[in-house]
Short mmCIF file of C-alpha atoms and ligand atoms in Angstrom, two decimals:
data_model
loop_
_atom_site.label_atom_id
_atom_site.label_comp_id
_atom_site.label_asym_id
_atom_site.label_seq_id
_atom_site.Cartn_x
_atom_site.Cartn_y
_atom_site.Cartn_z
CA UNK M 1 0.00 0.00 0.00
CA UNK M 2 1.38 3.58 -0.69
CA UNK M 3 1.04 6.72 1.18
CA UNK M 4 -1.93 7.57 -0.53
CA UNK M 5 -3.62 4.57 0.02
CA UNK M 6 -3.03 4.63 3.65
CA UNK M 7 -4.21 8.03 3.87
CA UNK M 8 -7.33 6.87 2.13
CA UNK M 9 -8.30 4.35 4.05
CA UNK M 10 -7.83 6.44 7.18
CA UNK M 11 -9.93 9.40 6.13
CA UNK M 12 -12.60 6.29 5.61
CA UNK M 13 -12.29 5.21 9.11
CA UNK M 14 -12.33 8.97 10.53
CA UNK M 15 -15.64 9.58 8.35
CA UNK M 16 -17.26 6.32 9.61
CA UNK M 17 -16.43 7.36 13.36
CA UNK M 18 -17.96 10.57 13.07
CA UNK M 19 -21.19 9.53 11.38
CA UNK M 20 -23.51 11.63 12.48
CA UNK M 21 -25.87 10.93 10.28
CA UNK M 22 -25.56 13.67 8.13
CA UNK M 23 -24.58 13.69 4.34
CA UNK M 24 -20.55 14.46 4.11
CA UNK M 25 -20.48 17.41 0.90
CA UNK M 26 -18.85 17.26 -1.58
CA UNK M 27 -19.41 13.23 -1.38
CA UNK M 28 -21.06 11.87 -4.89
CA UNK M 29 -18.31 10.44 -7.12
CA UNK M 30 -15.64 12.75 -5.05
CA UNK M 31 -14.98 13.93 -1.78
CA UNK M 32 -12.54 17.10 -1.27
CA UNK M 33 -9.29 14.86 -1.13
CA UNK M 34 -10.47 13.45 -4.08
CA UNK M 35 -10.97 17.12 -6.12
CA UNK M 36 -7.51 17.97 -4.22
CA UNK M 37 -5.98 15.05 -5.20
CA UNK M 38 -6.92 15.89 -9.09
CA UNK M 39 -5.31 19.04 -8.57
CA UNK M 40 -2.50 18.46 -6.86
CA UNK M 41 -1.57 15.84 -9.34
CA UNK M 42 -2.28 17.53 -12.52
CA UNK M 43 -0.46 20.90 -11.48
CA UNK M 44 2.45 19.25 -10.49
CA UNK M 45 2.60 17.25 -13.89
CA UNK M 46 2.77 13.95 -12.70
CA UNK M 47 1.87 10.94 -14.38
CA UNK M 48 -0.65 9.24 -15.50
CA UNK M 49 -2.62 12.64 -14.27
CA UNK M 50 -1.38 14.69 -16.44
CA UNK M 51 -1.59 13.20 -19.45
CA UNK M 52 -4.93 11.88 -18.97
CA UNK M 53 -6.01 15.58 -18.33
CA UNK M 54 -4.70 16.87 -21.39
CA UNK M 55 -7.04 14.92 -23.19
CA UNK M 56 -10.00 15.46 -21.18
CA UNK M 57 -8.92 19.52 -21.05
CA UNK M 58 -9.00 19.34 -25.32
CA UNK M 59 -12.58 17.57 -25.30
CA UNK M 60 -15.35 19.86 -26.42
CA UNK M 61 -17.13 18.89 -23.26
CA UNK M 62 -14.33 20.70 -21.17
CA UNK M 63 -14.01 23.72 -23.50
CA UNK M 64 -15.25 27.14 -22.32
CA UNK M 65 -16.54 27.41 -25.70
CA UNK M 66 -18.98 24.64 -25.37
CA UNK M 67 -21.83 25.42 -26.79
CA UNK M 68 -25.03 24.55 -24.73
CA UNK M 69 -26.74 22.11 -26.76
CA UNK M 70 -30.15 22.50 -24.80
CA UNK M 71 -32.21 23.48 -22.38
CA UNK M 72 -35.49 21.65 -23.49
CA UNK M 73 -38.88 21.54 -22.02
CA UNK M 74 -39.47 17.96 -22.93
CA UNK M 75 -36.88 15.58 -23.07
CA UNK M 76 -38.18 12.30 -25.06
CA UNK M 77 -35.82 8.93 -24.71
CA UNK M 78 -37.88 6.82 -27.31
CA UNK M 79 -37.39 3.28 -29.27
CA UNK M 80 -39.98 4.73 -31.99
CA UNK M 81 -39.31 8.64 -31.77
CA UNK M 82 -36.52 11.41 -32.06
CA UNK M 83 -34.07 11.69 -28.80
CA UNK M 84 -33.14 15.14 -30.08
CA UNK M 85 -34.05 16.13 -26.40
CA UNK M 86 -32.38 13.35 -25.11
CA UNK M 87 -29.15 13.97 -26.35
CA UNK M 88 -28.78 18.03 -25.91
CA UNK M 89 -29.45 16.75 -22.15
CA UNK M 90 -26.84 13.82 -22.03
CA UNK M 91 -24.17 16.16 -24.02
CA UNK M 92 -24.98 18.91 -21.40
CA UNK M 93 -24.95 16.63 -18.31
CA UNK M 94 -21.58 15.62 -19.45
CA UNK M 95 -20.38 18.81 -19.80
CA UNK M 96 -21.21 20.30 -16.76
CA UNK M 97 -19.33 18.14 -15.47
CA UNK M 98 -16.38 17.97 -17.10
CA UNK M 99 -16.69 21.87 -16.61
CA UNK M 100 -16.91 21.84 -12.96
CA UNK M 101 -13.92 19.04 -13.11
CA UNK M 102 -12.25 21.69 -15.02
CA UNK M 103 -12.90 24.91 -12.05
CA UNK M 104 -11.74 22.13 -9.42
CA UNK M 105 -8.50 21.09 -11.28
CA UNK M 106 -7.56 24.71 -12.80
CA UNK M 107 -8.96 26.75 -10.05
CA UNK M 108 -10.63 29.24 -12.79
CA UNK M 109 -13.93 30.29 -12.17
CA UNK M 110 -14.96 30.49 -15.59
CA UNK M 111 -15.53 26.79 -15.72
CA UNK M 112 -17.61 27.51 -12.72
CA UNK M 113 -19.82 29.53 -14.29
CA UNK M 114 -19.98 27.97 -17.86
CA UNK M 115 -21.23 24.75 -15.75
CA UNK M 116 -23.56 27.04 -13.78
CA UNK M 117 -25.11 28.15 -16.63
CA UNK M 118 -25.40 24.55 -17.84
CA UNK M 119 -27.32 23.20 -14.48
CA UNK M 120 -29.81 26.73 -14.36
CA UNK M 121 -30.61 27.13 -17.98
CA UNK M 122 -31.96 23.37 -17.85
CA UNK M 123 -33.73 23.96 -13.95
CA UNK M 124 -35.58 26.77 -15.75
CA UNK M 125 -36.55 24.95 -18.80
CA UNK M 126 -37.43 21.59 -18.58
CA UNK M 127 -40.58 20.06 -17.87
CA UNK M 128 -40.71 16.36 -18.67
CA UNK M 129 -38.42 13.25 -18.94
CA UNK M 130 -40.67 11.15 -21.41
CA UNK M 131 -40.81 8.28 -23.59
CA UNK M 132 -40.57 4.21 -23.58
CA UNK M 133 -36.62 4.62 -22.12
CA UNK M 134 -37.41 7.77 -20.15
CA UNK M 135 -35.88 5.66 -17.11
CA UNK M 136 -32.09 5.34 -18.80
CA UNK M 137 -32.19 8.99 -20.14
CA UNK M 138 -33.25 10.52 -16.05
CA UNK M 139 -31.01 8.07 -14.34
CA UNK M 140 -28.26 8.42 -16.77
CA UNK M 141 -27.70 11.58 -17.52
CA UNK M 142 -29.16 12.58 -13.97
CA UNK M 143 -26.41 11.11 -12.23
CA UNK M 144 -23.88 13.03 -14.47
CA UNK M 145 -25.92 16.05 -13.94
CA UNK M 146 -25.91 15.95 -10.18
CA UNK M 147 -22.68 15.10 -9.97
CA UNK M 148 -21.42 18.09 -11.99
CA UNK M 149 -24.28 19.77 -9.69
CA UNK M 150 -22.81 19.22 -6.12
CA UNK M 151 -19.30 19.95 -7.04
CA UNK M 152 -20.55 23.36 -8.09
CA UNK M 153 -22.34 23.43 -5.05
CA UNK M 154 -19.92 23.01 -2.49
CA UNK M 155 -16.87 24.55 -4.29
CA UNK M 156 -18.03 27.43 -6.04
CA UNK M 157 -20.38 31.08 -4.76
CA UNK M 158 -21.42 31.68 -7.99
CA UNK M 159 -24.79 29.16 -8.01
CA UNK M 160 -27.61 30.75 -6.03
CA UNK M 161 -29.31 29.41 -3.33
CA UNK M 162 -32.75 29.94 -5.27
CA UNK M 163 -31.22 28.29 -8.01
CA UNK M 164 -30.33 25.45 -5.99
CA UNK M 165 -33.91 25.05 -4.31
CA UNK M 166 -35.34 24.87 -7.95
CA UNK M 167 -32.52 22.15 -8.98
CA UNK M 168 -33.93 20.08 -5.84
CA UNK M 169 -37.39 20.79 -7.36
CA UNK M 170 -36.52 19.38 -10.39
CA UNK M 171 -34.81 16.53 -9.25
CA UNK M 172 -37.33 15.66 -7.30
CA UNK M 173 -40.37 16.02 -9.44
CA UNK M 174 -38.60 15.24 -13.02
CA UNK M 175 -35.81 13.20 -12.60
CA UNK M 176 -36.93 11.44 -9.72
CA UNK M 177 -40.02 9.54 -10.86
CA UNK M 178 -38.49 7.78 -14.00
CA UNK M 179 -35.29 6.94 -12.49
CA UNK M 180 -37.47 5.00 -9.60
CA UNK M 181 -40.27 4.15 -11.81
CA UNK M 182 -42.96 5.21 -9.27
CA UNK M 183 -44.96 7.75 -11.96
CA UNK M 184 -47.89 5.41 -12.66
CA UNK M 185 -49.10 7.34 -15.71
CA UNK M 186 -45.35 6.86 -17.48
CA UNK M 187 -45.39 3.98 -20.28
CA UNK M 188 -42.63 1.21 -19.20
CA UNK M 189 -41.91 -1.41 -21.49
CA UNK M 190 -39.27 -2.68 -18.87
CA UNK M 191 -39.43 -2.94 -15.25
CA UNK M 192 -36.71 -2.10 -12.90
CA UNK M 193 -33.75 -4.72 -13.92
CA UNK M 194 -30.79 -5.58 -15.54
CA UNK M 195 -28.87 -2.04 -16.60
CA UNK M 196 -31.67 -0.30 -16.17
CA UNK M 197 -32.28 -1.27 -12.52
CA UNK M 198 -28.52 -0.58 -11.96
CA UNK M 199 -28.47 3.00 -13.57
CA UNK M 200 -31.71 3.66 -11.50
CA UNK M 201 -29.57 2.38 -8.39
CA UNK M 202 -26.68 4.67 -8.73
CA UNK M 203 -28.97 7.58 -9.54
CA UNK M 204 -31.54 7.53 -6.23
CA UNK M 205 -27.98 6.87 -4.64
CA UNK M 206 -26.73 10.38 -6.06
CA UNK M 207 -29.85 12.15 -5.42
CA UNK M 208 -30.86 10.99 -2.12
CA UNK M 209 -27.01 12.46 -0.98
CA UNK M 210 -27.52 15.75 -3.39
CA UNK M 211 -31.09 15.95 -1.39
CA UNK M 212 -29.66 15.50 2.38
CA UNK M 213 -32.60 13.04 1.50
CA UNK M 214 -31.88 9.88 3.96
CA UNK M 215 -34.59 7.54 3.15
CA UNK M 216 -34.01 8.24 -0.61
CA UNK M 217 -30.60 7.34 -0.10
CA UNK M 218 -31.51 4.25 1.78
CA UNK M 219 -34.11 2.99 -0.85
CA UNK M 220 -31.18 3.62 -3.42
CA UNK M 221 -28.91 0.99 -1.38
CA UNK M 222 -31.69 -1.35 -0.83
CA UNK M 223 -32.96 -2.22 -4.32
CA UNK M 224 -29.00 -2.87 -4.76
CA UNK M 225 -29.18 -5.79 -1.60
CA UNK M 226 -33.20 -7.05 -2.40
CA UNK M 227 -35.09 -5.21 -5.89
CA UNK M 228 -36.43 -8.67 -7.51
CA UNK M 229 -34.28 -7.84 -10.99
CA UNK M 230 -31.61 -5.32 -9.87
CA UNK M 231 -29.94 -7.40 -6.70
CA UNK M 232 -26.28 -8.01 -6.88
CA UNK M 233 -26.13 -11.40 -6.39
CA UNK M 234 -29.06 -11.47 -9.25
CA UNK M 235 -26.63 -8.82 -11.21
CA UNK M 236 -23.37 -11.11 -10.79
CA UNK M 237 -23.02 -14.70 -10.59
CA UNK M 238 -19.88 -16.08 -7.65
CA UNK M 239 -17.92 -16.34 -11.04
CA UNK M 240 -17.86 -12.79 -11.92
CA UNK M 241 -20.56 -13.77 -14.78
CA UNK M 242 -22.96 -11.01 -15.35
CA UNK M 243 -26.92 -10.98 -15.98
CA UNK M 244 -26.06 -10.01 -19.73
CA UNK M 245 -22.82 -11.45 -20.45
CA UNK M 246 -24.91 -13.45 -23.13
CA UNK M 247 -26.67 -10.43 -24.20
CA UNK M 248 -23.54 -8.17 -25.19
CA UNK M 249 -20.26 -6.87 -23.55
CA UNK M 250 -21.43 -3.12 -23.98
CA UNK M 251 -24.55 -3.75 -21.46
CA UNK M 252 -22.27 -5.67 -19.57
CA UNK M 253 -19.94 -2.58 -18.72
CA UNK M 254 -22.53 -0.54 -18.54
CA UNK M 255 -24.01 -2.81 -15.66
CA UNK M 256 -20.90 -3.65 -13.82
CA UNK M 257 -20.17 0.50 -14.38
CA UNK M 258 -23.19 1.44 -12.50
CA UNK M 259 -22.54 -0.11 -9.44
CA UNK M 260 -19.11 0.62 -9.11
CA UNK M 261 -20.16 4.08 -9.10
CA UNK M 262 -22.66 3.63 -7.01
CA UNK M 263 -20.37 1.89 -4.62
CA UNK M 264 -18.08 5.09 -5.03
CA UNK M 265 -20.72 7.54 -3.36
CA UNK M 266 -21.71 5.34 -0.27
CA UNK M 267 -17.94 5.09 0.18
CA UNK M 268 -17.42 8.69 -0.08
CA UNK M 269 -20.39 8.92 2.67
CA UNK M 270 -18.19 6.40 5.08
CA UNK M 271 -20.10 2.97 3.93
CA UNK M 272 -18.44 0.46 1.90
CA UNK M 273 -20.91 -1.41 -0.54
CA UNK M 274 -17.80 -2.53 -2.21
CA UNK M 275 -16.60 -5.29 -0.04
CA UNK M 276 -20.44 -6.87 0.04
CA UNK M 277 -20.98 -10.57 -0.87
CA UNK M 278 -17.33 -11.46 -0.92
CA UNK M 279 -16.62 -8.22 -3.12
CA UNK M 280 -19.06 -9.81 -5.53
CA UNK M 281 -18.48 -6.90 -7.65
CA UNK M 282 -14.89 -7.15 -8.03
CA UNK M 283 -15.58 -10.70 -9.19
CA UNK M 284 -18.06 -9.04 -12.01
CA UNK M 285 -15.15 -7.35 -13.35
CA UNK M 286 -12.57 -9.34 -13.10
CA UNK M 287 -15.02 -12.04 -15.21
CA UNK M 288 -15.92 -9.41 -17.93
CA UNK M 289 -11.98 -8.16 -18.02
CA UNK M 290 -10.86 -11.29 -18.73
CA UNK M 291 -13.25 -11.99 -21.58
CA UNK M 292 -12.86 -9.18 -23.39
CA UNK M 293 -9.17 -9.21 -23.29
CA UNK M 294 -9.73 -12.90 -25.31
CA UNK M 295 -9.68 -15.10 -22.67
CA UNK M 296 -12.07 -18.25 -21.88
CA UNK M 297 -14.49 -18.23 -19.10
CA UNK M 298 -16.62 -20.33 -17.85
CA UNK M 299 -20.26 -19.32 -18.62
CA UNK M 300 -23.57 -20.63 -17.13
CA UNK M 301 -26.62 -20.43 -19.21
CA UNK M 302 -28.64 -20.67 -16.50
CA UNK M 303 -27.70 -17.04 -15.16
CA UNK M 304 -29.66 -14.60 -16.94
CA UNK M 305 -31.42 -11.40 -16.12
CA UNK M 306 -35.23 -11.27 -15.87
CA UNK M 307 -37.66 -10.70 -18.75
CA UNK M 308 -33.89 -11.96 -21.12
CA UNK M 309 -36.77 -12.49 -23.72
CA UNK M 310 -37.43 -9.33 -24.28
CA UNK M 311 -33.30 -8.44 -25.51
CA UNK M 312 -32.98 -12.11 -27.28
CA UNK M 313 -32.85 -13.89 -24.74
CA UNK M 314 -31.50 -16.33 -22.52
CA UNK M 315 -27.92 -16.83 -23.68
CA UNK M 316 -26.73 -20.03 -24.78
CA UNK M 317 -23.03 -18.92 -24.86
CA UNK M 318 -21.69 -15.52 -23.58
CA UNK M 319 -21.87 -12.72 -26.08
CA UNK M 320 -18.81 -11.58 -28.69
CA UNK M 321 -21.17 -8.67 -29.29
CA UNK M 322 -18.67 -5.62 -28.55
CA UNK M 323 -16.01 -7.98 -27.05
CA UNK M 324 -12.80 -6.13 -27.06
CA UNK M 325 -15.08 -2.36 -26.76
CA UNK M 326 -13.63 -1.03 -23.40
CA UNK M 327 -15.78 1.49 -21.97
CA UNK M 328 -13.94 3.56 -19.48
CA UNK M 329 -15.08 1.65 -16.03
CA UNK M 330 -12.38 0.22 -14.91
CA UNK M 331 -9.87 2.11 -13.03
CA UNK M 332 -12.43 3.10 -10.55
CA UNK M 333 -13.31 -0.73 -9.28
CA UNK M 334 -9.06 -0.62 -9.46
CA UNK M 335 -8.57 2.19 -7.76
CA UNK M 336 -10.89 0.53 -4.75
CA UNK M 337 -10.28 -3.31 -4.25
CA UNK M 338 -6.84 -2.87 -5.75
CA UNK M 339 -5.04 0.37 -4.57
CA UNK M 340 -6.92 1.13 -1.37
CA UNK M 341 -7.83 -2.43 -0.38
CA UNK M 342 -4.55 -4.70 -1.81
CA UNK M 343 -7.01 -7.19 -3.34
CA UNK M 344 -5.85 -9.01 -6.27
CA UNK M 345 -7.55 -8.37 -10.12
CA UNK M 346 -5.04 -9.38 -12.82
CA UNK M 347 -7.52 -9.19 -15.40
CA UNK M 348 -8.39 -5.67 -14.58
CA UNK M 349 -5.09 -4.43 -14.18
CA UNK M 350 -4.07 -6.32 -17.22
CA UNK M 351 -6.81 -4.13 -19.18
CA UNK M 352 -5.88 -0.54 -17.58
CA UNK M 353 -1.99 -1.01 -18.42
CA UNK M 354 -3.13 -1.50 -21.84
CA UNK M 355 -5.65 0.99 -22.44
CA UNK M 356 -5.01 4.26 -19.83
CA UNK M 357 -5.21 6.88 -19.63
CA UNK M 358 -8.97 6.08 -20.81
CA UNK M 359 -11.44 8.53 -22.22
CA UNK M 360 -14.76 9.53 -22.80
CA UNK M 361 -17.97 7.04 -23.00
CA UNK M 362 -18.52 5.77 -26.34
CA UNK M 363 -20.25 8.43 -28.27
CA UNK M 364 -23.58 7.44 -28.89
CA UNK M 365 -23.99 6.91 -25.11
CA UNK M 366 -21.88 10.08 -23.79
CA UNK M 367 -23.75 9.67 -20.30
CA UNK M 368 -23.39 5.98 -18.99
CA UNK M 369 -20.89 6.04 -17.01
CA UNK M 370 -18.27 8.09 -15.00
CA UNK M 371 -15.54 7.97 -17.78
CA UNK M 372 -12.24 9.70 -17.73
CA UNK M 373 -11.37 7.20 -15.10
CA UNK M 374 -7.68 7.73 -15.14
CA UNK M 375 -7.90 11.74 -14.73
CA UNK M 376 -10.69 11.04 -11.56
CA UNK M 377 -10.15 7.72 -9.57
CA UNK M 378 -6.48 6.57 -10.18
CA UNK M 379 -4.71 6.21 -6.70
CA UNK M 380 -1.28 5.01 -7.79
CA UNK M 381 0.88 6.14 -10.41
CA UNK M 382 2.41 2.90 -10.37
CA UNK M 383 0.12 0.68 -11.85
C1 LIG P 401 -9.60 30.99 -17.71
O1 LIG P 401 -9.25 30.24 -18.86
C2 LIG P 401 -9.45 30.97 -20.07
C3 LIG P 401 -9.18 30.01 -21.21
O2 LIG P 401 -7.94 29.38 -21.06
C4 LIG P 401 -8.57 32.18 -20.10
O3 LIG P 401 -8.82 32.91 -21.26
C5 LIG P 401 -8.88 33.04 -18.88
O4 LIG P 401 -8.00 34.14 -18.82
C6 LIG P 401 -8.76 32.23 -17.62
N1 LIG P 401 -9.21 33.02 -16.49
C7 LIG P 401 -8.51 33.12 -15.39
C8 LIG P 401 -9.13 33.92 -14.29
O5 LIG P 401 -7.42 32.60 -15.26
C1 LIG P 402 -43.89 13.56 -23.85
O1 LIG P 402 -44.58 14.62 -23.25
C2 LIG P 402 -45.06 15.59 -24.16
C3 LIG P 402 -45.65 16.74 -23.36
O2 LIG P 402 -46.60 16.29 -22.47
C4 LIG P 402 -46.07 14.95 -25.10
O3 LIG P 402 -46.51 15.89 -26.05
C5 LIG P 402 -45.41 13.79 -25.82
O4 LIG P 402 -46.36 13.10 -26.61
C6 LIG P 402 -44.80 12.83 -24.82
N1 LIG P 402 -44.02 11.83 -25.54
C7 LIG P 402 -44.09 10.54 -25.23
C8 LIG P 402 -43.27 9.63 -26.06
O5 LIG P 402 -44.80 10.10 -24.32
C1 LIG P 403 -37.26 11.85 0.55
O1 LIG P 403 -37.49 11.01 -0.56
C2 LIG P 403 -38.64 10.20 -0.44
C3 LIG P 403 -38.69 9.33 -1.68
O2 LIG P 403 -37.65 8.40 -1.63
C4 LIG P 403 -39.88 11.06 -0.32
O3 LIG P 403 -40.99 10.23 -0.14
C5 LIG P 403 -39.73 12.00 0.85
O4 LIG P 403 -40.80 12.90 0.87
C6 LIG P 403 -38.44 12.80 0.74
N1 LIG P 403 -38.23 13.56 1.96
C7 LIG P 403 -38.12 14.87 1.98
C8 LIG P 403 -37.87 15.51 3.30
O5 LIG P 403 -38.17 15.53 0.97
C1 LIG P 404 -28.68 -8.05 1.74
O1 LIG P 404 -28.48 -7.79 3.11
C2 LIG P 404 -28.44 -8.94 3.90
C3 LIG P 404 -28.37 -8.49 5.33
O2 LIG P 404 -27.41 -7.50 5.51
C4 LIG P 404 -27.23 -9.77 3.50
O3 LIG P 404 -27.16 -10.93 4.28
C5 LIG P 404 -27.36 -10.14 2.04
O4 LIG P 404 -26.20 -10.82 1.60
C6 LIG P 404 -27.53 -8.89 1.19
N1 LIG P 404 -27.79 -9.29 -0.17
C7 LIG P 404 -27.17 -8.71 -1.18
C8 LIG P 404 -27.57 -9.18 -2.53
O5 LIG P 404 -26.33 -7.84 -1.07
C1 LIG P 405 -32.18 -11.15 -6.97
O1 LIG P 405 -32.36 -11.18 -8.37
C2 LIG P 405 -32.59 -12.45 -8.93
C3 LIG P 405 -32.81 -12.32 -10.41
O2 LIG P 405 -32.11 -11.30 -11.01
C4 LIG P 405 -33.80 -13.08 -8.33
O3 LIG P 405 -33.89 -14.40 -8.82
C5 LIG P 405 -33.67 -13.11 -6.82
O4 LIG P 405 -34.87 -13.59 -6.27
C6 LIG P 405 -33.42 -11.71 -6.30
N1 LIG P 405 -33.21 -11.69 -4.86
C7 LIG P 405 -34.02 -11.07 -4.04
C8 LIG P 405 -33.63 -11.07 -2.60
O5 LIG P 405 -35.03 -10.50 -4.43
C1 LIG P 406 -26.00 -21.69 -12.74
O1 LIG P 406 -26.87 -20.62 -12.42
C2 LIG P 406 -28.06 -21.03 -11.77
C3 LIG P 406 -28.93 -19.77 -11.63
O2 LIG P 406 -28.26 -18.79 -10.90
C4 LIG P 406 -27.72 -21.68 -10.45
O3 LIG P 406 -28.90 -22.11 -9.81
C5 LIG P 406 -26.80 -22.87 -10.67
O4 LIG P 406 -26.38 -23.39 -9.45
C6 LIG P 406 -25.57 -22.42 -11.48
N1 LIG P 406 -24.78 -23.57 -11.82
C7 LIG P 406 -23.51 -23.68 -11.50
C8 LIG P 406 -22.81 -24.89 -11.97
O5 LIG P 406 -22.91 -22.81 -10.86
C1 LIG P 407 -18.87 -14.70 -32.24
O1 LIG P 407 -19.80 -15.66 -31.80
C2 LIG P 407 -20.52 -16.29 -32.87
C3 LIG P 407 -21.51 -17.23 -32.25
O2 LIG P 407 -22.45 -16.51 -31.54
C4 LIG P 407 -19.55 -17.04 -33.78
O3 LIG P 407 -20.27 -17.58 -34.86
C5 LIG P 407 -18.48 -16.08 -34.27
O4 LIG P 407 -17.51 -16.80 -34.99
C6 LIG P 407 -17.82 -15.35 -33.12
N1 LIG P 407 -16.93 -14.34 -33.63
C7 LIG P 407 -15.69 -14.20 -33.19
C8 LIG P 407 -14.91 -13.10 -33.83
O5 LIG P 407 -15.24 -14.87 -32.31
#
């Protein structure tokens, strides 16, 4: 373990001692040390920081010259009809931020207040999160959106306090109710499971902290131990096998990228989800590492998420579908059970020596997951 590491792990145990049963701010996908650590490590040029940033600082979504793609008043994610509104709020979501990353790593406040605009042009516009995937597009790009949120929040002056009461508002009363499927009148083709039950998971997770909102925050962590389709022991198999490995590696990620995120924002509130079931979720990765990087696993046809029917299946073999596509997941889970916690995942590490510093989320779904991995979670330069 490095200095680093140690120091990590302590903080953890301080926080957990002095849980007072309060929300610890900033605390979604980073805490202070975290947003120092970014710094610290970028200014100073060190490695694998810096070059990581200097690909994140030349994506559009970082640029002060990002152009706001939205606000919309009705934002339709639809198998049958145009996402336009869909993807001005993913693309913004993302950019706020990667803006806000920017103001915490640079220290200028014009970040700050491009990502500002971002978060209160869309709290004054938008009225609706619609359509037969309106789940994936409010848990999605909500949890990217809150997350760029409370970093503004708690580093920056610049975002009212009005502002801020209407972006609970709208959390609450738009993103909320697709993202936990309780709006009865909203037309779901798919209940709560599989990656959708996992984005959902990670997203009630985000806003119940962004809310001070306890028993949001609880409900988030308990569909993750008991929902009927979204459990993790229903999510990942003992072998590291995943509820869609036979559907496609993409979906796969996606899953296994949702909960280590989620995972991430208990921690950073003093609980670890991360070490639950025998760290069934390092197993997940370690599993879908290994296959994509062309190796044989075993694979049990009998594992399969619910309603598989309605996606092609159940599997008879695991899936080649996207084998090989990383999506940037996988120094966070590292960073965790590796770096902080000295567990052992070759295949992991194996796949983050050949492909970091990582990047953005494929393009056509710029809001699944954390991405830029490298830049945000890596502990040890080392690696
Ligand atoms: C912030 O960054 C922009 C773009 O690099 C630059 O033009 C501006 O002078 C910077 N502002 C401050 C306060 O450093
Ligand atoms: C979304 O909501 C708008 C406004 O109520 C409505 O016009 C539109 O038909 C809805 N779209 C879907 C797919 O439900
Ligand atoms: C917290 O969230 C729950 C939904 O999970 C809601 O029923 C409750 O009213 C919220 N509490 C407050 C104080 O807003
Ligand atoms: C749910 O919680 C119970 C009690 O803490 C635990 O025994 C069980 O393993 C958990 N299940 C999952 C899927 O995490
Ligand atoms: C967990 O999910 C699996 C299917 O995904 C289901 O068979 C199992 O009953 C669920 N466990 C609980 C406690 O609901
Ligand atoms: C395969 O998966 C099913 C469903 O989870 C389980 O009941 C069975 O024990 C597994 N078989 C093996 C060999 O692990
Ligand atoms: C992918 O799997 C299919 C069977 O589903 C097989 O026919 C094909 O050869 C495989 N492709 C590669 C590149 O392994």
């Amino acid at each position: 373990m490095n200095i680093r590491a140690i120091l990590s792990l302590l903080i953890f145990v301080l926080v957990k001692a002095k849980d007072s049963g309060s929300f610890i701010h900033p605390g979604l996908l980073h805490s202070s040390s975290d947003l120092l650590r970014m710094r610290s490590m970028v200014t100073g040029e060190r490695e694998p920081w810096n070059t990581a940033f200097l690909s994140f600082a030349a994506d559009s979504h970082s640029s002060l010259s990002y152009s706001i793609q939205g606000p919309d008043t009705i934002v339709t994610r639809d198998r049958k009809m145009s996402n336009v509104g869909n993807n001005h709020l993913a693309h913004d979501s993302v950019a706020a931020l990667q803006l806000a990353l920017m103001y915490s790593i640079t220290s200028n406040v014009s970040y700050a207040a491009l990502a500002t605009r971002i978060l209160v042009s869309w709290t004054n516009t938008l009225t609706i999160i619609n359509g037969s995937d309106a789940q994936l597009a409010a848990a999605l790009s909500g949890t990217q959106l809150v997350n760029a949120a409370e970093i503004i929040r708690y580093t920056y002056s610049g975002w009212s306090s009005e502002d801020i009461f209407k972006f609970e508002n709208m959390l609450v009363n738009i993103f909320y109710p697709p993202t936990s499927q309780t709006t009865p009148t909203l037309e779901q083709q798919y209940p709560f499971e599989a990656n959708w039950g996992t984005s959902g998971e990670k997203a009630i997770i985000a806003f119940g902290i962004f809310l001070n909102n306890r028993t949001m925050y609880q409900y988030g962590k308990s569909l993750i131990n008991s929902s009927k389709c979204a459990n993790l022991t229903g999510t990942i198999n003992p072998e590291g096998q995943a509820s869609e490995s036979g559907r496609d590696q993409a979906h796969t990620q996606l899953g296994i990228g949702n909960l280590g995120e989620a995972f991430q924002m208990a921690w950073n509130q003093g609980e670890d989800l991360f070490s639950l079931v025998d760290n069934r979720l390092l197993a997940g990765f370690e599993y879908t590492a290994k296959y994509n990087l062309g190796y044989t696993v075993p694979y049990n046809e009998s594992f399969y998420r619910c309603d598989a029917f309605l996606v092609g299946g159940p599997w008879p073999i695991i899936s080649n579908t996207t084998r090989g596509m990383w999506r940037p997941i996988w120094e966070l889970p590292y960073a965790h059970y590796g770096s902080i916690k000295g567990l052992s995942m070759p295949f992991t590490l194996q796949q983050i020596k050949r492909n970091s510093p990582d990047g953005p989320n494929p393009a056509n779904a710029i809001a699944d997951n954390a991405a830029w991995e490298t830049l945000r979670f890596r502990l040890d330069p080392t690696l």
